[in-house]
């Protein structure tokens, strides 16, 4: 994995479905090496936002720029080739393939020198995510946590500089959540730029350098975690009277 530098800029991005505005005039930047957390209630536009960045959806208006290049509306495989990879809220392994072969699929996309796409690189990624020794298993033989590891390794096989994680910790036990957090921190230490969408608020606050909060498709807060959770708009719209401590 070669992190390098990557800056993402969203400018006044909007997306509607059947008259319902899922993302409304959202702008923010992500600096190289930054971990940006995106939080908000269900239906606030978080996953739609990731889809707009990854090329799965084209915005109705606004621009998406990567290191200054306009990538608005590029197909997902072209976005991936420029250094953006993602995991999905619903884990999607290829059930008929082994763990190793699932990861090898990722080598077909993204930024990868040919000499680093062989079995050695696959084995390195499996060690990195904690799947060493499980190379020949199929997804049906894996726990939920291990399936998430497979998806992460497959995303990393594309050698991204920006990684989008959509509720990576959903469905995990508290112990598994701690393991997942340690894994995300290891990616951060390698300099990878990360955007995290997560409903486990305490984990998101702990991992992120900065938090963006969405409500009904609009950005209502953007700043350091401590400042964001103290923002009256966040308390009123997202947290209510509950504490996030």
Tab-separated table of C-alpha atoms in Angstrom, residues 11-150:
chain	number	residue	atom	x	y	z
A	11	UNK	CA	-17.947	21.962	-3.865
A	12	UNK	CA	-21.690	22.604	-3.455
A	13	UNK	CA	-22.613	18.993	-4.203
A	14	UNK	CA	-26.316	18.076	-4.383
A	15	UNK	CA	-28.243	14.909	-5.245
A	16	UNK	CA	-32.000	14.288	-5.340
A	17	UNK	CA	-34.112	11.162	-5.769
A	18	UNK	CA	-37.679	11.623	-6.942
A	19	UNK	CA	-37.882	15.134	-5.605
A	20	UNK	CA	-36.283	14.242	-2.254
A	21	UNK	CA	-32.944	15.970	-1.817
A	22	UNK	CA	-30.590	13.395	-0.284
A	23	UNK	CA	-27.530	15.682	-0.340
A	24	UNK	CA	-28.012	19.432	-0.440
A	25	UNK	CA	-25.252	21.902	-1.337
A	26	UNK	CA	-22.548	20.118	0.674
A	27	UNK	CA	-18.989	21.446	0.569
A	28	UNK	CA	-15.901	20.299	2.461
A	29	UNK	CA	-12.266	19.339	1.924
A	30	UNK	CA	-10.201	16.439	3.225
A	31	UNK	CA	-6.475	17.043	3.606
A	32	UNK	CA	-3.823	14.412	2.819
A	33	UNK	CA	-3.474	12.016	5.755
A	34	UNK	CA	-6.605	13.316	7.465
A	35	UNK	CA	-9.267	11.078	9.004
A	36	UNK	CA	-12.675	12.656	8.411
A	37	UNK	CA	-15.688	11.251	10.225
A	38	UNK	CA	-19.170	11.731	8.777
A	39	UNK	CA	-22.067	11.340	11.172
A	40	UNK	CA	-25.796	11.963	11.184
A	41	UNK	CA	-29.115	10.205	11.752
A	42	UNK	CA	-30.512	7.575	9.396
A	43	UNK	CA	-31.460	9.111	6.067
A	44	UNK	CA	-29.205	12.122	6.511
A	45	UNK	CA	-27.295	11.463	3.271
A	46	UNK	CA	-24.089	9.873	4.542
A	47	UNK	CA	-23.975	6.847	2.241
A	48	UNK	CA	-25.216	8.927	-0.693
A	49	UNK	CA	-22.300	11.265	-0.077
A	50	UNK	CA	-19.821	8.374	-0.260
A	51	UNK	CA	-21.471	7.167	-3.462
A	52	UNK	CA	-20.996	10.615	-4.997
A	53	UNK	CA	-17.302	10.600	-4.098
A	54	UNK	CA	-16.764	7.031	-5.345
A	55	UNK	CA	-18.542	7.581	-8.659
A	56	UNK	CA	-21.477	5.256	-7.956
A	57	UNK	CA	-23.746	8.306	-8.280
A	58	UNK	CA	-23.381	11.476	-10.319
A	59	UNK	CA	-24.265	14.715	-8.511
A	60	UNK	CA	-27.078	16.849	-9.896
A	61	UNK	CA	-24.902	19.883	-9.237
A	62	UNK	CA	-21.532	20.687	-7.713
A	63	UNK	CA	-18.063	19.279	-8.324
A	64	UNK	CA	-15.827	16.591	-6.844
A	65	UNK	CA	-12.084	17.215	-7.195
A	66	UNK	CA	-9.175	14.970	-6.329
A	67	UNK	CA	-5.784	16.655	-6.071
A	68	UNK	CA	-7.279	19.419	-8.198
A	69	UNK	CA	-8.565	17.092	-10.937
A	70	UNK	CA	-12.299	17.236	-11.589
A	71	UNK	CA	-13.570	13.653	-11.198
A	72	UNK	CA	-17.270	14.552	-11.100
A	73	UNK	CA	-19.317	11.808	-12.729
A	74	UNK	CA	-16.416	9.486	-13.536
A	75	UNK	CA	-17.316	5.787	-13.485
A	76	UNK	CA	-16.364	3.951	-10.263
A	77	UNK	CA	-13.508	2.014	-11.887
A	78	UNK	CA	-11.992	5.269	-13.158
A	79	UNK	CA	-12.327	6.848	-9.723
A	80	UNK	CA	-10.644	3.786	-8.230
A	81	UNK	CA	-7.825	4.045	-10.764
A	82	UNK	CA	-7.170	7.560	-9.486
A	83	UNK	CA	-6.663	6.315	-5.948
A	84	UNK	CA	-10.050	6.059	-4.200
A	85	UNK	CA	-11.276	2.718	-2.827
A	86	UNK	CA	-14.171	1.874	-0.540
A	87	UNK	CA	-15.891	-0.718	1.593
A	88	UNK	CA	-19.658	-1.104	1.740
A	89	UNK	CA	-22.217	-0.962	4.532
A	90	UNK	CA	-23.398	-4.422	3.463
A	91	UNK	CA	-20.334	-6.639	3.093
A	92	UNK	CA	-20.129	-8.038	-0.436
A	93	UNK	CA	-17.569	-10.849	-0.728
A	94	UNK	CA	-17.577	-13.153	-3.725
A	95	UNK	CA	-19.057	-16.206	-2.016
A	96	UNK	CA	-17.656	-18.686	-4.533
A	97	UNK	CA	-14.076	-17.449	-4.198
A	98	UNK	CA	-11.508	-18.119	-1.501
A	99	UNK	CA	-10.318	-15.371	0.811
A	100	UNK	CA	-7.145	-14.983	-1.264
A	101	UNK	CA	-9.028	-14.814	-4.539
A	102	UNK	CA	-11.413	-12.210	-3.123
A	103	UNK	CA	-8.422	-10.014	-2.357
A	104	UNK	CA	-6.854	-10.644	-5.771
A	105	UNK	CA	-9.943	-9.118	-7.384
A	106	UNK	CA	-8.862	-5.774	-5.935
A	107	UNK	CA	-5.558	-5.964	-7.792
A	108	UNK	CA	-7.427	-5.543	-11.077
A	109	UNK	CA	-8.313	-1.963	-10.162
A	110	UNK	CA	-6.646	1.088	-8.716
A	111	UNK	CA	-3.042	2.209	-8.786
A	112	UNK	CA	-0.850	-0.860	-8.786
A	113	UNK	CA	2.540	-1.588	-10.318
A	114	UNK	CA	2.344	-4.982	-11.968
A	115	UNK	CA	5.216	-6.358	-9.922
A	116	UNK	CA	3.260	-5.848	-6.679
A	117	UNK	CA	0.044	-7.635	-7.619
A	118	UNK	CA	1.140	-11.243	-7.078
A	119	UNK	CA	0.730	-13.733	-4.264
A	120	UNK	CA	3.265	-11.924	-2.092
A	121	UNK	CA	1.223	-8.739	-2.047
A	122	UNK	CA	-1.977	-10.674	-1.366
A	123	UNK	CA	-0.316	-12.445	1.559
A	124	UNK	CA	0.952	-9.126	2.921
A	125	UNK	CA	-2.535	-7.636	2.866
A	126	UNK	CA	-4.024	-10.689	4.564
A	127	UNK	CA	-1.448	-10.378	7.339
A	128	UNK	CA	-2.161	-6.662	7.628
A	129	UNK	CA	-5.893	-7.170	8.225
A	130	UNK	CA	-5.492	-10.249	10.432
A	131	UNK	CA	-6.459	-13.048	8.022
A	132	UNK	CA	-3.157	-14.934	7.821
A	133	UNK	CA	-3.870	-18.662	7.852
A	134	UNK	CA	-7.377	-18.252	6.422
A	135	UNK	CA	-6.360	-17.799	2.793
A	136	UNK	CA	-8.122	-20.903	1.484
A	137	UNK	CA	-11.418	-20.475	3.341
A	138	UNK	CA	-14.530	-19.190	1.592
A	139	UNK	CA	-16.667	-16.348	3.003
A	140	UNK	CA	-19.379	-18.734	4.271
A	141	UNK	CA	-16.804	-20.122	6.710
A	142	UNK	CA	-15.939	-16.704	8.149
A	143	UNK	CA	-17.306	-14.609	10.992
A	144	UNK	CA	-18.838	-11.192	10.306
A	145	UNK	CA	-15.605	-9.571	11.476
A	146	UNK	CA	-13.488	-11.696	9.159
A	147	UNK	CA	-15.756	-10.948	6.197
A	148	UNK	CA	-15.190	-7.269	6.893
A	149	UNK	CA	-11.445	-7.938	6.940
A	150	UNK	CA	-11.738	-9.551	3.498
